[in-house]
Tab-separated table of C-alpha atoms and ligand atoms in Angstrom:
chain	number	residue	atom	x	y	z
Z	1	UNK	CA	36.258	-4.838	-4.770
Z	2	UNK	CA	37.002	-1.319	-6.336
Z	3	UNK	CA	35.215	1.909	-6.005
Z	4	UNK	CA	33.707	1.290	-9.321
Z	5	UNK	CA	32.580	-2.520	-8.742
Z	6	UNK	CA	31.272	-1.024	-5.391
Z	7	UNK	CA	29.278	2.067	-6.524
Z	8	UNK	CA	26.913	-1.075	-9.044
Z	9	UNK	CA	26.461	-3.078	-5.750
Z	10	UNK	CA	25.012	0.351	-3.521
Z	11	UNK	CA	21.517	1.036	-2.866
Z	12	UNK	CA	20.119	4.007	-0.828
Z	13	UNK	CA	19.832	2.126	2.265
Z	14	UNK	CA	23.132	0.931	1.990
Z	15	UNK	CA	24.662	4.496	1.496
Z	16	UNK	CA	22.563	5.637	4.400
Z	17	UNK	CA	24.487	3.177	6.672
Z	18	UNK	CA	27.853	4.216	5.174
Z	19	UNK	CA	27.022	8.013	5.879
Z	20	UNK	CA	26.253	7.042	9.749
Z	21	UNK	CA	29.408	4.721	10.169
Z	22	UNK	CA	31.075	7.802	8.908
Z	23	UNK	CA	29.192	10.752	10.923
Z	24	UNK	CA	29.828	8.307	13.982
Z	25	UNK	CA	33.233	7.558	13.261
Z	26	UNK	CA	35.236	10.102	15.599
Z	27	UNK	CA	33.103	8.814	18.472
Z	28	UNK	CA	33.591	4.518	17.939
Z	29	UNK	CA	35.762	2.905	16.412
Z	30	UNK	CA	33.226	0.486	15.784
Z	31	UNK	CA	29.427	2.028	15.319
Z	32	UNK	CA	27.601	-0.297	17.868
Z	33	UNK	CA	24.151	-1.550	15.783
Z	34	UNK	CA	22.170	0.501	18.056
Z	35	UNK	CA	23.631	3.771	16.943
Z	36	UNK	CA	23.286	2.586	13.623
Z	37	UNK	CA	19.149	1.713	14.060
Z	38	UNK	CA	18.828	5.337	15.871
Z	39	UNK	CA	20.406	7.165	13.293
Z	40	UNK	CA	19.417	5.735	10.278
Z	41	UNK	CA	15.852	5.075	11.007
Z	42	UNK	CA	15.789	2.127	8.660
Z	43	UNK	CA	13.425	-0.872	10.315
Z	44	UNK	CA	16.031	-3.231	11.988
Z	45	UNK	CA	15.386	-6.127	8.923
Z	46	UNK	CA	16.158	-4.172	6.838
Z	47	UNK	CA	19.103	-2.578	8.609
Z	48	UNK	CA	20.629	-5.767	9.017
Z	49	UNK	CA	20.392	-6.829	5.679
Z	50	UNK	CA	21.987	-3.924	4.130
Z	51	UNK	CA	24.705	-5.081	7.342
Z	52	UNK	CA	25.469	-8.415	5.602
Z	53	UNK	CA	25.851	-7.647	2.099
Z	54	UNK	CA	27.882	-4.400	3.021
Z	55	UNK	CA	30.056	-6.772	5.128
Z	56	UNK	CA	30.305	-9.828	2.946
Z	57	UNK	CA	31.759	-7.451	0.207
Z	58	UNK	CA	33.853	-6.119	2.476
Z	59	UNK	CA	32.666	-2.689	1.927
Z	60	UNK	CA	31.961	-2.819	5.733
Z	61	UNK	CA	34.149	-4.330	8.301
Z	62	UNK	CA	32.155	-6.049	11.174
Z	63	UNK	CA	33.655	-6.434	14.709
Z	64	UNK	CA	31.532	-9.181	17.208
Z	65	UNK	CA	33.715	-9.266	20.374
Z	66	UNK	CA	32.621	-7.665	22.959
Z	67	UNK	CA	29.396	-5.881	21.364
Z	68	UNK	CA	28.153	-6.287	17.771
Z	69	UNK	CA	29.688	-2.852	15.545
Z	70	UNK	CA	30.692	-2.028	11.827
Z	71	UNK	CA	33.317	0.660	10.630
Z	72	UNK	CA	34.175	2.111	7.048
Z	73	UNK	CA	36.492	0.921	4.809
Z	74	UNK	CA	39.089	2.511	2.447
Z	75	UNK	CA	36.357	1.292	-0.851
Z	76	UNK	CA	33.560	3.038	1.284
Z	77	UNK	CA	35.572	6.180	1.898
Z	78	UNK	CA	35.801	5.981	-2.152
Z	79	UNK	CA	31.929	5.224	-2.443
Z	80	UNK	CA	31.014	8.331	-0.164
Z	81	UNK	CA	33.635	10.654	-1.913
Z	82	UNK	CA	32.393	9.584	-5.300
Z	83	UNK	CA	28.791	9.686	-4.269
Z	84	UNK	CA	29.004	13.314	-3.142
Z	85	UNK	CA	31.246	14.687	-6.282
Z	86	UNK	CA	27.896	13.306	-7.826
Z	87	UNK	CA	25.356	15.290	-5.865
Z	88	UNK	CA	27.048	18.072	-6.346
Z	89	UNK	CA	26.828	18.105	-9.995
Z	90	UNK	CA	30.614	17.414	-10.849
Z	91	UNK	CA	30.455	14.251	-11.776
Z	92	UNK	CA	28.450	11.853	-13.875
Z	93	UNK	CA	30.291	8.575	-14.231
Z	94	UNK	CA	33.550	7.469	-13.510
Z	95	UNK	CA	35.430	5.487	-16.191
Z	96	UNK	CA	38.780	3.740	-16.552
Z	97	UNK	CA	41.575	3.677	-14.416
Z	98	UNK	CA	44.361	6.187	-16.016
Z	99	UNK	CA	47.110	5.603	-14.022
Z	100	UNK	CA	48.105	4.022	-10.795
Z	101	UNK	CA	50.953	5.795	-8.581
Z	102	UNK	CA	52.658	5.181	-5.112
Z	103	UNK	CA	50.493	6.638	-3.430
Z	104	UNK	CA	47.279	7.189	-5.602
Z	105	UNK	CA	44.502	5.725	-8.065
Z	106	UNK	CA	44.002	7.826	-11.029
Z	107	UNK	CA	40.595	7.741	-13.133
Z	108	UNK	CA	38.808	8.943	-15.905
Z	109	UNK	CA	35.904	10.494	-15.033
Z	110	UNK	CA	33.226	11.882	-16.892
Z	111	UNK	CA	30.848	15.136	-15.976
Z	112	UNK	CA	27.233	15.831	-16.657
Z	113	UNK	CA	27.584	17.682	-19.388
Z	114	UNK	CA	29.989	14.695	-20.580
Z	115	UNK	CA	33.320	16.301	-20.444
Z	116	UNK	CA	36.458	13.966	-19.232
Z	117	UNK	CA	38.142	14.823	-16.188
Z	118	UNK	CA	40.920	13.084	-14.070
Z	119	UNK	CA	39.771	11.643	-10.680
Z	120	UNK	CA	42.847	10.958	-7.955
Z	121	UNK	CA	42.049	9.073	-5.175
Z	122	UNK	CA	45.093	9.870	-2.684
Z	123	UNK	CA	46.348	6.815	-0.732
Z	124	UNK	CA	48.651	7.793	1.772
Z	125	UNK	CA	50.725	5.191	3.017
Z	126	UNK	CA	49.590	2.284	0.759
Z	127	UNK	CA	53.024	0.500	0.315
Z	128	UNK	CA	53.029	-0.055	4.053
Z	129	UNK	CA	49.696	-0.692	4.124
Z	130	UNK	CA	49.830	-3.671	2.036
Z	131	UNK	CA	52.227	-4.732	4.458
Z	132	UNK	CA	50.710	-5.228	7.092
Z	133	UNK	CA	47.201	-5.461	5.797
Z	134	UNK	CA	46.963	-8.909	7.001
Z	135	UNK	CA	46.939	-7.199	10.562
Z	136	UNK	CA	45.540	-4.048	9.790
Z	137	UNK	CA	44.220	-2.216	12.625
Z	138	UNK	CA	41.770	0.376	12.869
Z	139	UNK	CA	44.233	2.900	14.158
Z	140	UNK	CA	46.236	2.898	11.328
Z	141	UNK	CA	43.734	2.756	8.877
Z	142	UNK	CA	42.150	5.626	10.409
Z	143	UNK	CA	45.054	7.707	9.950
Z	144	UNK	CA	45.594	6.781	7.088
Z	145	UNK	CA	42.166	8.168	5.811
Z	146	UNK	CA	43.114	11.012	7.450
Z	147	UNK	CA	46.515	11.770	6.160
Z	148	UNK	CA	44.691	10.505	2.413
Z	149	UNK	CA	42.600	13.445	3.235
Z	150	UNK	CA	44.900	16.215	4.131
Z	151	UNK	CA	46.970	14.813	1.231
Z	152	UNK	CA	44.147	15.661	-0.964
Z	153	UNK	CA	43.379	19.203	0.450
Z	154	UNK	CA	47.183	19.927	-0.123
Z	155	UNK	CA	47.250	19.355	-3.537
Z	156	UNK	CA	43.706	20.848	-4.129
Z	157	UNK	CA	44.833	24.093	-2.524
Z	158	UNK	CA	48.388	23.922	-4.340
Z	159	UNK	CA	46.567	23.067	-7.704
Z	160	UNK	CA	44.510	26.346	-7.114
Z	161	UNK	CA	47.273	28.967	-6.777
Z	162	UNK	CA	49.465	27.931	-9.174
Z	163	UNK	CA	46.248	27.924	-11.754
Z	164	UNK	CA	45.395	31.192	-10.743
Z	165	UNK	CA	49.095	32.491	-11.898
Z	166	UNK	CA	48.577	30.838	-14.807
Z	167	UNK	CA	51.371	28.065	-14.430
Z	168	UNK	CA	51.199	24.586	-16.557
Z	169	UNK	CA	49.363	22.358	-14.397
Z	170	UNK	CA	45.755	20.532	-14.472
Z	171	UNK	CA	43.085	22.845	-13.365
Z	172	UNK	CA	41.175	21.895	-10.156
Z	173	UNK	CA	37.871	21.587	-10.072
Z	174	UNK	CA	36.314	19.640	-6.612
Z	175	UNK	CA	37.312	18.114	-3.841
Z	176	UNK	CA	35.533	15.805	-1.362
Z	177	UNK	CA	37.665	13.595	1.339
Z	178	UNK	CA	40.189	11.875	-0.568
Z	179	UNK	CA	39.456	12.391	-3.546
Z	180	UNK	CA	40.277	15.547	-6.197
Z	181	UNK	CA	38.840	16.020	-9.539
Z	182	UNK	CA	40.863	18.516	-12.355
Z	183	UNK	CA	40.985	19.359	-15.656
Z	184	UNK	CA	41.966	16.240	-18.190
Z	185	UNK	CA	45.477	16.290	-19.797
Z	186	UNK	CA	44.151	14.665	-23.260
Z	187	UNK	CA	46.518	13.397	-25.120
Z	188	UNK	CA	49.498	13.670	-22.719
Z	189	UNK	CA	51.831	11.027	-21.576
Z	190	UNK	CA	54.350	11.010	-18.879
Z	191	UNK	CA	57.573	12.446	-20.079
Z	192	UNK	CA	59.335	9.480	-18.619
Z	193	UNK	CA	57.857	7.008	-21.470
Z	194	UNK	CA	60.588	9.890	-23.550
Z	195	UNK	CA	58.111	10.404	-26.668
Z	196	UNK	CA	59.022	12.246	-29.519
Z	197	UNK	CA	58.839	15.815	-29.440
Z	198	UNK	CA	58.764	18.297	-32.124
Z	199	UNK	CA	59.559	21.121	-29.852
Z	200	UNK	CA	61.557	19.659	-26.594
Z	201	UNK	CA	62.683	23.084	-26.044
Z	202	UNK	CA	59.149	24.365	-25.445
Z	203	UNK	CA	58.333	21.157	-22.854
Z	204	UNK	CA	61.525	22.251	-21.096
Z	205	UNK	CA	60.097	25.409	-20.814
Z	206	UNK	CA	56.972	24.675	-19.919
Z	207	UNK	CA	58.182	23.124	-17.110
Z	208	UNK	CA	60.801	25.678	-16.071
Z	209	UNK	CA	58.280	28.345	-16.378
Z	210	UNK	CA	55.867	25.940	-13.839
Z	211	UNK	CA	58.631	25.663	-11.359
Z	212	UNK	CA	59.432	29.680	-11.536
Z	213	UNK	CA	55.849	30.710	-10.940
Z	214	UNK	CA	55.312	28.142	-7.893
Z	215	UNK	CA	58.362	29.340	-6.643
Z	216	UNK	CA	58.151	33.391	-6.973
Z	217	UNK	CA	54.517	33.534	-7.519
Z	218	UNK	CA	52.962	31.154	-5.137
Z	219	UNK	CA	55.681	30.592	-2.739
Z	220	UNK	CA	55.915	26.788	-3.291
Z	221	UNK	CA	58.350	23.736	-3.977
Z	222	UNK	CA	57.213	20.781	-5.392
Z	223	UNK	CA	59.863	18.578	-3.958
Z	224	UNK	CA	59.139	15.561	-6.044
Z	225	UNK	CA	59.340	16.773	-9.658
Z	226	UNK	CA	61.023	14.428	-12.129
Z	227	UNK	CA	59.876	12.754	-15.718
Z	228	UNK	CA	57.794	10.902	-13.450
Z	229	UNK	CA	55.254	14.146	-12.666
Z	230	UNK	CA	55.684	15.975	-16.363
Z	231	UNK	CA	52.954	15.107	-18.830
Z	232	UNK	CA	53.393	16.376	-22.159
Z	233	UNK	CA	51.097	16.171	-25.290
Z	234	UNK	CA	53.785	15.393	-27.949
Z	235	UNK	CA	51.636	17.298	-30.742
Z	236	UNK	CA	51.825	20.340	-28.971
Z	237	UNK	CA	55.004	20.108	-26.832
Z	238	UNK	CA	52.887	21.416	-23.890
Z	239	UNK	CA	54.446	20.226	-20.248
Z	240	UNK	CA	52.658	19.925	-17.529
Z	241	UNK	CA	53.567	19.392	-13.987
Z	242	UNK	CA	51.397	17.259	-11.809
Z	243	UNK	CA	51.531	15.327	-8.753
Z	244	UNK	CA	51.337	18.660	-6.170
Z	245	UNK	CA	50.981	17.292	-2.043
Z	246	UNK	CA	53.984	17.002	-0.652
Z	247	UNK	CA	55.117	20.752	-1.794
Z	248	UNK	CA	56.979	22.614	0.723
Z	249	UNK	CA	56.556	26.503	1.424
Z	250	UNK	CA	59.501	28.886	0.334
Z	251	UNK	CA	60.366	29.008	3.647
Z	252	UNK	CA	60.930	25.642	4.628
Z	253	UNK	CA	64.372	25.237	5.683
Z	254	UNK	CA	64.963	22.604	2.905
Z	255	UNK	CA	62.816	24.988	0.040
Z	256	UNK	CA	66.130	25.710	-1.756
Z	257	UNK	CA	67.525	22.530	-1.589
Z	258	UNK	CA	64.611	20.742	-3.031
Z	259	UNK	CA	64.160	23.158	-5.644
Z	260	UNK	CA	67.875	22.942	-6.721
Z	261	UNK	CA	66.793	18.960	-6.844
Z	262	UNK	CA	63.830	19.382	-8.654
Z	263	UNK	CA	65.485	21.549	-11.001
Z	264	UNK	CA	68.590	18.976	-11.393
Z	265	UNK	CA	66.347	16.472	-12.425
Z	266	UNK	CA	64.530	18.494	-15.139
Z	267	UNK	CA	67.105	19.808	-16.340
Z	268	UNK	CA	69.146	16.334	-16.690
Z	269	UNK	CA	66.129	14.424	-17.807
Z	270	UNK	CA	65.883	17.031	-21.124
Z	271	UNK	CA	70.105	17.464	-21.544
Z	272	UNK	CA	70.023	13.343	-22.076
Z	273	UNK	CA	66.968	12.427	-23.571
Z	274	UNK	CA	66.522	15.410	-26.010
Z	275	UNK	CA	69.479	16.794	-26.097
Z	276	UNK	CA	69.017	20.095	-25.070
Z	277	UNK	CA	72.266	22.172	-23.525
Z	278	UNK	CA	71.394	23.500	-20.149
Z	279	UNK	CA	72.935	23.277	-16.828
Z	280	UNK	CA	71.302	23.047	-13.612
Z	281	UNK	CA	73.218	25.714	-11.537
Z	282	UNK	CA	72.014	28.524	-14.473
Z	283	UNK	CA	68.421	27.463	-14.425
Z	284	UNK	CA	68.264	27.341	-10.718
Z	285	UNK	CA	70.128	30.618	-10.390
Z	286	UNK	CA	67.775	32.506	-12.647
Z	287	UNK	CA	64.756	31.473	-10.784
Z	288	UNK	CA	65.970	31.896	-6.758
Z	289	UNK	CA	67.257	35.594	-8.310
Z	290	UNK	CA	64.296	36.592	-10.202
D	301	LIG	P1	53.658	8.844	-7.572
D	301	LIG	O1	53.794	7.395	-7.745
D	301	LIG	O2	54.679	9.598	-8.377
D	301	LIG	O3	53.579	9.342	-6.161
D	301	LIG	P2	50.933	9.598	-7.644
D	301	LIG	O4	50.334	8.384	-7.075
D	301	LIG	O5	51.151	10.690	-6.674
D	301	LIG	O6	52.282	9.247	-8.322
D	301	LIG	P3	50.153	11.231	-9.944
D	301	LIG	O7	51.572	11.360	-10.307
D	301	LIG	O8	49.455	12.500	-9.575
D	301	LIG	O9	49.957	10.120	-8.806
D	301	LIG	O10	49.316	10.560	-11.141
D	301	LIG	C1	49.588	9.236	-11.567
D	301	LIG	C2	49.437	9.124	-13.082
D	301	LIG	O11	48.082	9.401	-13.486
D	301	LIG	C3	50.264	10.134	-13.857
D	301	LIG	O12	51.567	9.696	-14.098
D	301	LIG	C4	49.477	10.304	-15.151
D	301	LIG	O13	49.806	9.280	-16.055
D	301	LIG	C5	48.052	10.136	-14.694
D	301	LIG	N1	47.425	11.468	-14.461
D	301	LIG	C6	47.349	12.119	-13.279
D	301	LIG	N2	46.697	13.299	-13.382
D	301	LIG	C7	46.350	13.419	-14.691
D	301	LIG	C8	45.637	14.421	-15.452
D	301	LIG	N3	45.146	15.532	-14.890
D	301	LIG	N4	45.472	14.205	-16.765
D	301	LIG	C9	45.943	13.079	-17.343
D	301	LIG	N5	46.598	12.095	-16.683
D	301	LIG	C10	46.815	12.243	-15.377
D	302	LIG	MN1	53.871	7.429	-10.863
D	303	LIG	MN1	53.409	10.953	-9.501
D	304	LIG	MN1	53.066	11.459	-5.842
């Protein structure tokens, strides 16, 4: 079950339940049913019906040891992120799946006023926890919520300084849990699929200029910048840099070596594949001196 799949099964007793499991879910790991009764006010029949479906789709997990209790899920976090980007006017619908990283879902979504927007749902940790899902335990999952979370309030917060200097990336425009909404790249594809460019010299700059402005404007590396996190719409040329959480501060004892990385990679990535003569020690030179 996606987010998608799970946001056509939902009714508004259902999402009730899934905001108490989540209001409830620093104090039990599992919400006992009589917390759930209390705080929902739905009439217990009713209650337990929404229960069985929400568990049967695994949107819910039950636990019946030693008392009878439910918990979120990582598809319910998704439901109540998606579900309040809604209320609060940012979003309409949410459409295909764009892309799918190491550590994220991207979507199209789709606003009120029908304008396409990119929806990342951060997934912190996924690889490992696909290992061990078949023993997943509540501790880890929780934390990895959480980290999914703070992963998304890092990039959110990156995303907005380095729009507000004006640097090459997609603009932000909501947050909630998880999940971050920004502008739509249309027509861009990752720079690693190497499409043909009528101006590789402006992409290179682009994404030069993007690199110089986190690091001397905002005070930022992004530490994991390759062809990988460039987009670039090959009628215009334009580059932009994506892909923002794990960005150290300027200060961070590795800052310089990262951004002599970053840099490296760039800068080899447009030497081979477009042919363009640079060399990473003048690049990074020129931007730790400006
Ligand atoms: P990684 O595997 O590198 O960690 P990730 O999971 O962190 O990736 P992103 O790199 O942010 O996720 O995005 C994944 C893909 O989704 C991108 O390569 C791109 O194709 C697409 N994408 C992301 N943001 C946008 C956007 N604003 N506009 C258009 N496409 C986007
Ligand atoms: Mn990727
Ligand atoms: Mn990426
Ligand atoms: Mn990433």
């Amino acid at each position: 079950m996606d987010v998608r799949e799970a946001l056509s099964v939902i009714s508004k007793e259902d999402l009730e339940i899934l905001y108490a499991l989540e209001k409830y879910s620093n104090r039990y790991e599992f919400v006992p049913l009589e917390v759930l009764e209390k705080s929902t006010r739905l009439p217990l029949h009713v209650l337990e019906r929404s229960l069985y479906k929400l568990n049967s789709l695994k949107i819910i997990k039950r636990q019946s040891a030693s008392f009878l209790g439910y918990r979120l899920t990582i598809v319910a976090y998704d439901v109540l992120a998606i579900v309040s980007l809604m209320k609060k006017g940012y979003l309409d619908k949410l459409g295909e799946k764009l892309g799918v990283g190491k550590e994220s879902d991207v979507y199209l979504g789709i606003t009120p006023s029908g304008k396409e927007v990119a929806v990342k749902f951060h997934r912190v940790g996924r690889t490992s926890f696909r290992h061990v899902a078949r023993h997943r335990s509540y501790k880890l999952e929780s934390s990895w919520l959480l980290q999914s979370k703070v992963s998304a309030q890092r990039e959110f917060a990156a995303l907005r300084e380095l729009s507000s200097v004006g640097a090459k990336v997609p603009e932000p425009i909501a947050r909630s849990r998880h999940v971050v909404v920004t502008e739509l790249i249309k027509g861009a594809v990752e720079l690693s699929e190497k499409p043909p460019l009528k101006d590789p010299l402006k992409a290179f700059q682009d994404v030069i200029e993007t690199i110089d402005k986190a690091y001397n404007e905002v005070g930022i590396v992004h530490g994991d910048l390759s062809e990988y996190n460039v987009i670039v719409n090959p009628e215009t040329s334009e580059a932009y840099v994506i892909d923002w959480p794990q960005y150290v501060e300027r200060d961070h004892p590795r800052a310089k070596e990262l951004l002599r990385r970053d840099v490296d990679y760039v800068v080899k990535f447009f030497r081979k594949t477009y042919s363009i003569p640079v060399e990473t020690e003048e690049v990074y030179e020129a931007i730790v001196k400006r």
